[in-house]
PDB file of C-alpha atoms and ligand atoms in Angstrom:
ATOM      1  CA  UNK A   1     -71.107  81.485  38.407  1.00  0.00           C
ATOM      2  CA  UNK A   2     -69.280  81.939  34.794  1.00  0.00           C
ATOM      3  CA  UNK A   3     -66.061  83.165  35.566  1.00  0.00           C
ATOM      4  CA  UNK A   4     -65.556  86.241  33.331  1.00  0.00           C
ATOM      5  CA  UNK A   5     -63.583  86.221  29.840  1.00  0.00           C
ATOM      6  CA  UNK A   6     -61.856  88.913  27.714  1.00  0.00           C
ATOM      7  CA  UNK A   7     -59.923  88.053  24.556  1.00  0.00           C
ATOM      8  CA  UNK A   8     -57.909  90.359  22.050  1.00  0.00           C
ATOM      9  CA  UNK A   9     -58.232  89.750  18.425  1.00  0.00           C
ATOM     10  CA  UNK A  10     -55.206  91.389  17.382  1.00  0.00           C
ATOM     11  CA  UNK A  11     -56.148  90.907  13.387  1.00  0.00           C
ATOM     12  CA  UNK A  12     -53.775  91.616  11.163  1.00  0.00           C
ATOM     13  CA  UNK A  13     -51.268  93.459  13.752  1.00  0.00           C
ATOM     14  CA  UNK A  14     -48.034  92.668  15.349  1.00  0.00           C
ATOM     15  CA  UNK A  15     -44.807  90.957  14.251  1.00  0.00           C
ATOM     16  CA  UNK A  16     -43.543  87.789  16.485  1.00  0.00           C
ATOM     17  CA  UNK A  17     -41.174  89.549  18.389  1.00  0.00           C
ATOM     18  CA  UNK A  18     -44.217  92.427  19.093  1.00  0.00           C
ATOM     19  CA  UNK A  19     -46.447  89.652  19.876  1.00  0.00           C
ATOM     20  CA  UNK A  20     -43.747  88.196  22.440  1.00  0.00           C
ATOM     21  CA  UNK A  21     -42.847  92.060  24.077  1.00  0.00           C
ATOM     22  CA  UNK A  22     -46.547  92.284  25.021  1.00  0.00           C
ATOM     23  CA  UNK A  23     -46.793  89.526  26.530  1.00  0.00           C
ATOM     24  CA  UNK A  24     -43.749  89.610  28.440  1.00  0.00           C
ATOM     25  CA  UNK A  25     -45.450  93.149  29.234  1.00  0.00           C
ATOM     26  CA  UNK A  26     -48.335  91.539  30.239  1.00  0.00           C
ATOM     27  CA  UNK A  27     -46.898  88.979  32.640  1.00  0.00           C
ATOM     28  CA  UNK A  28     -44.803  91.756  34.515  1.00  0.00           C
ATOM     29  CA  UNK A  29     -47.628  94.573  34.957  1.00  0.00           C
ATOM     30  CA  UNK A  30     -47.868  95.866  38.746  1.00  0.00           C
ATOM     31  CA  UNK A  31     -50.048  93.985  40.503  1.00  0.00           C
ATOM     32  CA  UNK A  32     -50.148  91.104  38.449  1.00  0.00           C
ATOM     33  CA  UNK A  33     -53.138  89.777  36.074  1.00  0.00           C
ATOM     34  CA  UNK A  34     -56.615  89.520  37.532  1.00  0.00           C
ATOM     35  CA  UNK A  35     -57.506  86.469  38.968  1.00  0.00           C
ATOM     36  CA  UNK A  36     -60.826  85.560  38.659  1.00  0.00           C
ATOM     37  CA  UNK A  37     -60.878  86.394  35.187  1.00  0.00           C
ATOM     38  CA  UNK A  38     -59.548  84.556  31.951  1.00  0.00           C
ATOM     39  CA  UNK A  39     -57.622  86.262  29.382  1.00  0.00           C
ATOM     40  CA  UNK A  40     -56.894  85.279  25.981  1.00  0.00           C
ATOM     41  CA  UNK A  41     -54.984  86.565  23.179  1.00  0.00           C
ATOM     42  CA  UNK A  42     -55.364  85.774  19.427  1.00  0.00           C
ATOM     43  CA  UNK A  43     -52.222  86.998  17.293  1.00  0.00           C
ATOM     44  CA  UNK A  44     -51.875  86.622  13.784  1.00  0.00           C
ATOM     45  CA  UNK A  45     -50.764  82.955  12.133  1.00  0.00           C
ATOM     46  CA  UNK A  46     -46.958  83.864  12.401  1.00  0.00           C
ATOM     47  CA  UNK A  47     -46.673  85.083  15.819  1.00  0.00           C
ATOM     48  CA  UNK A  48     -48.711  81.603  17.093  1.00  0.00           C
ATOM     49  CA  UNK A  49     -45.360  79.427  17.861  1.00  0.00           C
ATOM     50  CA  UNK A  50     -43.452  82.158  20.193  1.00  0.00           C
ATOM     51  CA  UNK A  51     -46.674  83.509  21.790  1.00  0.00           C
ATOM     52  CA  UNK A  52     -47.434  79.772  22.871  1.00  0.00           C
ATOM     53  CA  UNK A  53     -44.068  79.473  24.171  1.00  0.00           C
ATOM     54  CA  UNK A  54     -44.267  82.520  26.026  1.00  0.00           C
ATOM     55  CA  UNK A  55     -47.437  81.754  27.730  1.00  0.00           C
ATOM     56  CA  UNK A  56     -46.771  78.270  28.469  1.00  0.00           C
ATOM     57  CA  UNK A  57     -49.677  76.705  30.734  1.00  0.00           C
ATOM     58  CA  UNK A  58     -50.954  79.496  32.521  1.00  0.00           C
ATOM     59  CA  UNK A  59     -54.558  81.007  32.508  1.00  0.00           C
ATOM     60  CA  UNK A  60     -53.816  83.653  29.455  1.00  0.00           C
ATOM     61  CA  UNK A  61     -55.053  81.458  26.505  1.00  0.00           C
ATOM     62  CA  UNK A  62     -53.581  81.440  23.283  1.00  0.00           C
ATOM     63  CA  UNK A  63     -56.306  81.531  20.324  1.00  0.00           C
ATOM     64  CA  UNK A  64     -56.115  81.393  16.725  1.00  0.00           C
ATOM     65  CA  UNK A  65     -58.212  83.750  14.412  1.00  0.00           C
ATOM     66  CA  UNK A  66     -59.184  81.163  11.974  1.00  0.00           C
ATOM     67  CA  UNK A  67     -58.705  77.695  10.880  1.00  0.00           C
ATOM     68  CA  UNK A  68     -58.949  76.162   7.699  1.00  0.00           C
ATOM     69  CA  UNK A  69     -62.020  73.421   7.281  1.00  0.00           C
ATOM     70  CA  UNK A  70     -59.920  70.287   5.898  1.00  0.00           C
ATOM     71  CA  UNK A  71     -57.765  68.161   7.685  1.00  0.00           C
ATOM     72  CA  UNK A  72     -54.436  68.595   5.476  1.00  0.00           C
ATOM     73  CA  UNK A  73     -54.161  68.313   1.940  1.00  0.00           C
ATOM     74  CA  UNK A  74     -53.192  70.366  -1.179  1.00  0.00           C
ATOM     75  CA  UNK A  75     -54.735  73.730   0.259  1.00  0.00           C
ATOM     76  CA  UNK A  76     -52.121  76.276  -0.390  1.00  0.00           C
ATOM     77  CA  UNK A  77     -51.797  78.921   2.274  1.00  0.00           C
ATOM     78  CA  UNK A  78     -54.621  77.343   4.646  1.00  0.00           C
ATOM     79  CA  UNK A  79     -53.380  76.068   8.309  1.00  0.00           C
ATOM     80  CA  UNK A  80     -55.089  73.117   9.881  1.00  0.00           C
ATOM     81  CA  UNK A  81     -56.242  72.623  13.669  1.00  0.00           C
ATOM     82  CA  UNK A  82     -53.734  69.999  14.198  1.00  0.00           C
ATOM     83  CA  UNK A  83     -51.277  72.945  13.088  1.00  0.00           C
ATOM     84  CA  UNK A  84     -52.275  75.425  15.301  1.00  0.00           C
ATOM     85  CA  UNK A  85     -52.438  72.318  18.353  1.00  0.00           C
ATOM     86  CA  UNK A  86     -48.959  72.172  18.259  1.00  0.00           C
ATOM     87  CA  UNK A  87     -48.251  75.865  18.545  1.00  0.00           C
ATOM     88  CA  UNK A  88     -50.012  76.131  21.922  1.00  0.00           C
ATOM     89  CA  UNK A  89     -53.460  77.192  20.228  1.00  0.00           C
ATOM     90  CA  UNK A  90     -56.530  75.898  22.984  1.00  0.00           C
ATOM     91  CA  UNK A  91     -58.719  78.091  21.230  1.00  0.00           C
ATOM     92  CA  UNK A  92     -60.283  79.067  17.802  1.00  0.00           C
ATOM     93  CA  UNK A  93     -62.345  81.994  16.715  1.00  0.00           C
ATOM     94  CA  UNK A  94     -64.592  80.776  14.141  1.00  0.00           C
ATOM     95  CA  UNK A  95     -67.138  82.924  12.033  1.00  0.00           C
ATOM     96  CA  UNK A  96     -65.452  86.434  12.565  1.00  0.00           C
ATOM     97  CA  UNK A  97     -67.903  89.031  10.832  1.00  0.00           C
ATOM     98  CA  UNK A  98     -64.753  89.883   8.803  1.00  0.00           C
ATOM     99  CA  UNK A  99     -64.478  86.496   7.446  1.00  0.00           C
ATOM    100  CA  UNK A 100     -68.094  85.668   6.662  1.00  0.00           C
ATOM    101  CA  UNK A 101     -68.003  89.254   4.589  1.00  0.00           C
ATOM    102  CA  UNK A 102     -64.587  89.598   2.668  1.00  0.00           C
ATOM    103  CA  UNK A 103     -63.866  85.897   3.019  1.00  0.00           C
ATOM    104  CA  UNK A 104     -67.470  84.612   1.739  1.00  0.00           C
ATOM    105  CA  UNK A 105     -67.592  82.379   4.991  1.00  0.00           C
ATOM    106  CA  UNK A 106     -70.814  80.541   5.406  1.00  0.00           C
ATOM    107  CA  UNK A 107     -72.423  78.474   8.070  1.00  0.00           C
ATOM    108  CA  UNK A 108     -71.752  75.601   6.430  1.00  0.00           C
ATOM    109  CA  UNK A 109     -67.762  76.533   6.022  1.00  0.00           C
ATOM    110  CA  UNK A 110     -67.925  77.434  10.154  1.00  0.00           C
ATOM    111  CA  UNK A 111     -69.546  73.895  11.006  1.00  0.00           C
ATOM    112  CA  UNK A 112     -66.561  72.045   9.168  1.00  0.00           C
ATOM    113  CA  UNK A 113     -64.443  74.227  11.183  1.00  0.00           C
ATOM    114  CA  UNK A 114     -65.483  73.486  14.190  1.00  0.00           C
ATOM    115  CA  UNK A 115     -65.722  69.878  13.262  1.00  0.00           C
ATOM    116  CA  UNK A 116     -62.127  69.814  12.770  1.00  0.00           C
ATOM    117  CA  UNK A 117     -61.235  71.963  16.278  1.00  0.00           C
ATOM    118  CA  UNK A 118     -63.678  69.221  18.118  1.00  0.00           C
ATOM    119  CA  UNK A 119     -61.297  66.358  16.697  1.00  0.00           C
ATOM    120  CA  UNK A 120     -58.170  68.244  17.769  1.00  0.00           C
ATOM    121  CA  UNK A 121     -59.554  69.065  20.802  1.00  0.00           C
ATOM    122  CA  UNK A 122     -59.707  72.555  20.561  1.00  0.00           C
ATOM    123  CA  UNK A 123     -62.701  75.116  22.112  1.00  0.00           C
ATOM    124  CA  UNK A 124     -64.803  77.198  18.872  1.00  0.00           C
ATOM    125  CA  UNK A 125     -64.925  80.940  20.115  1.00  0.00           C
ATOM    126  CA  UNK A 126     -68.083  81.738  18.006  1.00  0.00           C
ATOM    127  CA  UNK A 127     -69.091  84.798  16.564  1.00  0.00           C
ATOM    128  CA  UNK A 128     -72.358  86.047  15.466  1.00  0.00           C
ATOM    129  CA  UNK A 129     -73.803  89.498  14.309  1.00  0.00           C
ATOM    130  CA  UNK A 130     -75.985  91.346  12.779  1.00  0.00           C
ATOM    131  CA  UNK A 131     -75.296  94.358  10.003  1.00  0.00           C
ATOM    132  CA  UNK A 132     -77.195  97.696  10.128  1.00  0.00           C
ATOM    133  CA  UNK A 133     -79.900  97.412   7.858  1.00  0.00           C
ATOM    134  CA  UNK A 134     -80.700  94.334   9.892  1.00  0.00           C
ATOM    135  CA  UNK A 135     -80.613  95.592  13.176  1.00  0.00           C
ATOM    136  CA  UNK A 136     -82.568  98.556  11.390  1.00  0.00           C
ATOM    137  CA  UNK A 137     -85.440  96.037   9.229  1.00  0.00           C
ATOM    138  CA  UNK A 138     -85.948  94.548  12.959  1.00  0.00           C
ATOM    139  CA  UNK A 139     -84.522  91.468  11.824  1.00  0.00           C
ATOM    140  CA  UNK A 140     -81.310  91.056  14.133  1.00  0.00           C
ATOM    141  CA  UNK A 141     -82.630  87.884  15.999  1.00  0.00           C
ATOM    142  CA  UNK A 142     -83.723  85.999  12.371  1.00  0.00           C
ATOM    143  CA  UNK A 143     -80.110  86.959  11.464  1.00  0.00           C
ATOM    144  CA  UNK A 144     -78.350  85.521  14.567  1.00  0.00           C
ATOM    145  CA  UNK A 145     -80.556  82.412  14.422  1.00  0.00           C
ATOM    146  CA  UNK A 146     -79.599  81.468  10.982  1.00  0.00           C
ATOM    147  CA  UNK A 147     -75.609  82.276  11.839  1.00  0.00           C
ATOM    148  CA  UNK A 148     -76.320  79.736  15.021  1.00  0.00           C
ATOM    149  CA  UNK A 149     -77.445  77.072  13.355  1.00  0.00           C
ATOM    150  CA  UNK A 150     -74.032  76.047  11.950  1.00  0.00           C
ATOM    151  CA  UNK A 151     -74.395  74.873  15.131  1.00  0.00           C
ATOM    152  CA  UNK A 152     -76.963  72.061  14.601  1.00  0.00           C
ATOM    153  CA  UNK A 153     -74.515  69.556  13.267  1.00  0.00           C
ATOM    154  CA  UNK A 154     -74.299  69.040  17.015  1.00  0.00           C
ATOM    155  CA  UNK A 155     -77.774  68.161  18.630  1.00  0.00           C
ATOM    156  CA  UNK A 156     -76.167  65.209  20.996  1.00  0.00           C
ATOM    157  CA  UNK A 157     -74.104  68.335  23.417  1.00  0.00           C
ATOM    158  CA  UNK A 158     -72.298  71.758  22.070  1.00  0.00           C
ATOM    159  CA  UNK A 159     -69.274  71.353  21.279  1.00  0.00           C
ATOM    160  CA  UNK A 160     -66.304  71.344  24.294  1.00  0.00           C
ATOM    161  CA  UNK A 161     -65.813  74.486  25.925  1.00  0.00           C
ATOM    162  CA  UNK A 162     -68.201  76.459  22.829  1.00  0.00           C
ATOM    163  CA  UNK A 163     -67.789  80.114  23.906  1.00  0.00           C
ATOM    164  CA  UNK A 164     -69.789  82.848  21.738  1.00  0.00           C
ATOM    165  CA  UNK A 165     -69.353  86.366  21.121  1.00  0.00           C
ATOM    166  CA  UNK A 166     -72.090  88.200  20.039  1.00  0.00           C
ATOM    167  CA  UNK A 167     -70.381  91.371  17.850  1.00  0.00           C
ATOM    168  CA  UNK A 168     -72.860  93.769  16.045  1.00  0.00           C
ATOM    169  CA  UNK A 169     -71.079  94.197  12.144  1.00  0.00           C
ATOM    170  CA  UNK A 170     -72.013  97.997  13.187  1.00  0.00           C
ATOM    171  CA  UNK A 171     -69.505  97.952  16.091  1.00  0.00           C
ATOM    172  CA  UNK A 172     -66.876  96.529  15.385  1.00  0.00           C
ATOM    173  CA  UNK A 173     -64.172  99.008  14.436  1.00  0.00           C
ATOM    174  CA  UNK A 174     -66.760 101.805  14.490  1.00  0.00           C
ATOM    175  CA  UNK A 175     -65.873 103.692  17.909  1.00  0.00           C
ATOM    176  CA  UNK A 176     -69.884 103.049  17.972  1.00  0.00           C
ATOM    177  CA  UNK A 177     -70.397 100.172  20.923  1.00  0.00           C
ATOM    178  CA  UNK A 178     -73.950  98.696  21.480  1.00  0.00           C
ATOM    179  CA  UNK A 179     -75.102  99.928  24.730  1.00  0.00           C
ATOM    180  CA  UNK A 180     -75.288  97.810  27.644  1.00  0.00           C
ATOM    181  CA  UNK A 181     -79.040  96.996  27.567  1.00  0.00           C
ATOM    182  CA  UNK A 182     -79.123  96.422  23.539  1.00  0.00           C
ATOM    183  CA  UNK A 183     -76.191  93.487  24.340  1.00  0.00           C
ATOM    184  CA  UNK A 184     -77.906  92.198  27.097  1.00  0.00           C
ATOM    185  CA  UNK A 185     -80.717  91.816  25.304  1.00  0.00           C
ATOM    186  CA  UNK A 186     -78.919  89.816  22.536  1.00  0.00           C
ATOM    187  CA  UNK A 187     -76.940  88.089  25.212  1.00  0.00           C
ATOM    188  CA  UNK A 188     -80.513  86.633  26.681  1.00  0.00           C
ATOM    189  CA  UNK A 189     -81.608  85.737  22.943  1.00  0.00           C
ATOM    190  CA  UNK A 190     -78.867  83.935  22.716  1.00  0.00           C
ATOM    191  CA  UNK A 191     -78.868  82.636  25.569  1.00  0.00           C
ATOM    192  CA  UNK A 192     -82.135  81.188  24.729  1.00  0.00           C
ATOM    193  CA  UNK A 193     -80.929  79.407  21.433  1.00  0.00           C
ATOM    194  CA  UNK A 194     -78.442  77.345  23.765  1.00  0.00           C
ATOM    195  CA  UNK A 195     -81.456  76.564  25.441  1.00  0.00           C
ATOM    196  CA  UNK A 196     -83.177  75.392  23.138  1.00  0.00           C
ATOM    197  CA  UNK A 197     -80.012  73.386  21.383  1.00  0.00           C
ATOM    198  CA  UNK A 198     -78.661  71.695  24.426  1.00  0.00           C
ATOM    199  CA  UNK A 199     -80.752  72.373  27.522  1.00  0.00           C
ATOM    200  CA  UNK A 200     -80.785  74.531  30.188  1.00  0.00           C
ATOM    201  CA  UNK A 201     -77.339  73.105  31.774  1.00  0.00           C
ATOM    202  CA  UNK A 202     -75.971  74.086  28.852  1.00  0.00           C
ATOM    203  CA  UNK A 203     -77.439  77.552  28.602  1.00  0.00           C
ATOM    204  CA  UNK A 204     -76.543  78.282  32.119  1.00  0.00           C
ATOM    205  CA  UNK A 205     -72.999  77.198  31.597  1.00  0.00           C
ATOM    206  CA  UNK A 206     -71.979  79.048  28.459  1.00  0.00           C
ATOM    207  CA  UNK A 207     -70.042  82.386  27.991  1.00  0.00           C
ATOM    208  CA  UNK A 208     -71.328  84.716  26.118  1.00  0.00           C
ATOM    209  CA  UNK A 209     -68.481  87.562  25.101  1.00  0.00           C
ATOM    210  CA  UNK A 210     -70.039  91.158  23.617  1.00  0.00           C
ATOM    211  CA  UNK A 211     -67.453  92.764  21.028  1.00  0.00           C
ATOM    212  CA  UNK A 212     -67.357  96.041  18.983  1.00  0.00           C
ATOM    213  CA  UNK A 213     -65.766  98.970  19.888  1.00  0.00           C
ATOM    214  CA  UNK A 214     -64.976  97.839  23.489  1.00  0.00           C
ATOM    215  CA  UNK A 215     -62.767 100.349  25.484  1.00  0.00           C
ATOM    216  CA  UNK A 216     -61.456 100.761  29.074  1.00  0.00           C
ATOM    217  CA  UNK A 217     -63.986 103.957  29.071  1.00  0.00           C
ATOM    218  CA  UNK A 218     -67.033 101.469  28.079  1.00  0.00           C
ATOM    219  CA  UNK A 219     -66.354  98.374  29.773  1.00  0.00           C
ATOM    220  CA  UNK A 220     -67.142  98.267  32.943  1.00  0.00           C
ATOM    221  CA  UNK A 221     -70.934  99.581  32.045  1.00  0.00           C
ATOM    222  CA  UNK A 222     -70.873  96.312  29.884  1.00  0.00           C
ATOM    223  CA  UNK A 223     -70.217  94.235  32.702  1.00  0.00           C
ATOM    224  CA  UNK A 224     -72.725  95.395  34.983  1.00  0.00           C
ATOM    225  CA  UNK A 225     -75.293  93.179  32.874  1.00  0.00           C
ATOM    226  CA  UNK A 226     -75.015  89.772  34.530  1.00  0.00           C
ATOM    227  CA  UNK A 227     -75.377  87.866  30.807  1.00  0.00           C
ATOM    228  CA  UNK A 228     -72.282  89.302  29.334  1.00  0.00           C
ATOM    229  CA  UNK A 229     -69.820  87.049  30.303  1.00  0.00           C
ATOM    230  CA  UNK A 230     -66.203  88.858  29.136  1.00  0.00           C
ATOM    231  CA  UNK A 231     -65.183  90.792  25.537  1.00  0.00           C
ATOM    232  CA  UNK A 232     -63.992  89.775  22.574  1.00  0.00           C
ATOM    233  CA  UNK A 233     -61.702  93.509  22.064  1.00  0.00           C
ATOM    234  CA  UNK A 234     -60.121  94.311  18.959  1.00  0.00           C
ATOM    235  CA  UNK A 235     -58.292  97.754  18.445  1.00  0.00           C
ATOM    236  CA  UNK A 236     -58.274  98.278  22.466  1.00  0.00           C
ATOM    237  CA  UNK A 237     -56.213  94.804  22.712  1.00  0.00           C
ATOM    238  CA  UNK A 238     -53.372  95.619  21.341  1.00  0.00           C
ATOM    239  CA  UNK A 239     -52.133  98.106  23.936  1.00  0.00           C
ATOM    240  CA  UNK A 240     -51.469  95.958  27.359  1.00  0.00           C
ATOM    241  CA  UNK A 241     -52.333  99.113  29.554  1.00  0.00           C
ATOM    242  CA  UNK A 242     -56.220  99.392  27.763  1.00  0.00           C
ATOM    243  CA  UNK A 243     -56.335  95.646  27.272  1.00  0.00           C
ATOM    244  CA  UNK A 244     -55.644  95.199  31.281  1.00  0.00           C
ATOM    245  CA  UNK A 245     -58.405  97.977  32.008  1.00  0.00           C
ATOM    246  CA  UNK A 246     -60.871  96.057  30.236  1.00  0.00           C
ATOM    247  CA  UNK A 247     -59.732  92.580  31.793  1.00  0.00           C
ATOM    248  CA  UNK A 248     -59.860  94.317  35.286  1.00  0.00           C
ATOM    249  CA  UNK A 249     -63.270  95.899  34.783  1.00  0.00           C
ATOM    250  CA  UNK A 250     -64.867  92.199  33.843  1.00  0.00           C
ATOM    251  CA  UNK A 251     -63.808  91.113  37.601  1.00  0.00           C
ATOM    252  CA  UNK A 252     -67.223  90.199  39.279  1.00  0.00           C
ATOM    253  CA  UNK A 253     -65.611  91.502  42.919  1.00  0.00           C
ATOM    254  CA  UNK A 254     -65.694  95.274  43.133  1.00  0.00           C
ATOM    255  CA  UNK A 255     -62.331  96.700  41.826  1.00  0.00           C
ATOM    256  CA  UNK A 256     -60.063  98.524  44.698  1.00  0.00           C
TER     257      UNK A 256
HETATM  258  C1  LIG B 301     -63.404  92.528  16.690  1.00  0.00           C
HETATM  259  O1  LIG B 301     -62.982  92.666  15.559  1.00  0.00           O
HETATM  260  O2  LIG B 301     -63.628  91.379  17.121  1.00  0.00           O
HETATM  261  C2  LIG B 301     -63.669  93.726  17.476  1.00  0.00           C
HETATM  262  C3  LIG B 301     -64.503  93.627  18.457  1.00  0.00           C
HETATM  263  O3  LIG B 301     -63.014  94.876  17.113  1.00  0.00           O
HETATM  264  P1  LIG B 301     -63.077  96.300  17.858  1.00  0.00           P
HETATM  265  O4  LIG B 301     -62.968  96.052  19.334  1.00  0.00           O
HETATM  266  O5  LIG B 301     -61.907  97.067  17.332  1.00  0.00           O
HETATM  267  O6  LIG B 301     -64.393  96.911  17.518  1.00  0.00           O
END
């Protein structure tokens, strides 16, 4: 069974020392974290170093929201995977819908990223999405198919540890969630693609994250469809009480 994921893409929010008071916040809650799920937390650039040394090894990982696609070099303000390896960083999101549309980030930027997370040794989290008008032309799953091939630079296995989060542009941010059957159905489309890449080992084994406009209120509705595998949550995130909810409504064992 695929043990259940949430993430928090904080964005542009929270100082270091913020970043380091939630999680301290975090690690002392009442009743401690949920077990059987992961939780991972992506703070801005700055905050990386001190958030890594805060959560040490234990099962909250630490992501990155972005990674530049060269190894080093003369790239002024850009920060490299090897960079972000020695702050603690496991994980990368690659191909946020924020990036592809104010950062003109295309598939083949997001397959030189992940190239350069593989050598480091560090898991993609990889979004995918579609906009309005193409959920609304009927032409979500042309648009998702086109953002997943920046994954066909690797036919031989996906890369390690590839998680995806499917986040509708028309979500995120928007108070306006997909329902739980629309994701689902995206989930199994997706699901399908994996398939079709890698095998069905591969499809089986993958998690599959649904973001935009995820809430404690919303959550657990999400999670009652057996191919959404965890959240990628932005605004809800960066509060520890609605970030916990969420965590604690992905557990697959019935809440007490
Ligand atoms: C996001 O940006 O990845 C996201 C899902 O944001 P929000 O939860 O605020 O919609």
């Amino acid at each position: 069974m695929r043990r259940r994921y949430v993430v928090g893409n904080w964005k542009m929010n929270k100082t270091p020392y913020e970043a380091q008071l939630f999680v301290e916040e975090l690690f002392s809650v009442e009743g401690g974290l949920p077990e059987d799920v992961e939780l991972g937390i992506a703070p801005p650039y700055p905050a990386l170093d001190r958030v890594g040394a805060t959560v040490g090894p234990s099962l909250v990982h630490l992501l990155a929201q972005d990674v530049y696609q060269e190894v080093s070099g003369p790239h002024t303000g850009e920060v490299s995977a090897e960079m972000l390896k020695a702050c603690g960083v496991t994980q990368v999101i690659v191909g946020h819908s924020e990036r592809r549309r104010y950062r003109n980030e295309h598939e083949i930027d997001l397959t030189r990223k992940i190239e350069r997370l593989a050598e480091a040794y560090i898991t993609p989290l990889y979004c995918v999405g579609e906009t309005l008008g193409e959920r609304e032309a009927g032409t979500t799953e042309r648009a998702l198919s086109k953002q997943m091939s920046a994954l066909e630079a690797f036919p031989e296995a996906a890369p390690r540890g590839l998680v995806l989060a499917y986040e509708p542009v028309w979500a995120i941010g928007t108070g306006r969630s997909a329902t739980p059957a629309m994701a689902a159905d995206v989930h199994r489309a997706l699901r399908e693609m994996v398939r079709s890449f890698w095998g069905k080992e591969a499809a089986e084994k993958i998690r599959i994250l649904y973001g935009g406009s995820v809430t404690p209120e919303n959550a657990a509705a999400l999670f009652e469809e057996e191919d959404i595998d965890g959240a990628l949550v932005g605004g809800a995130s960066l509060k520890v009480a609605s970030f916990l909810a969420i965590a604690r409504a992905a557990r697959r064992t019935v809440p007490d």
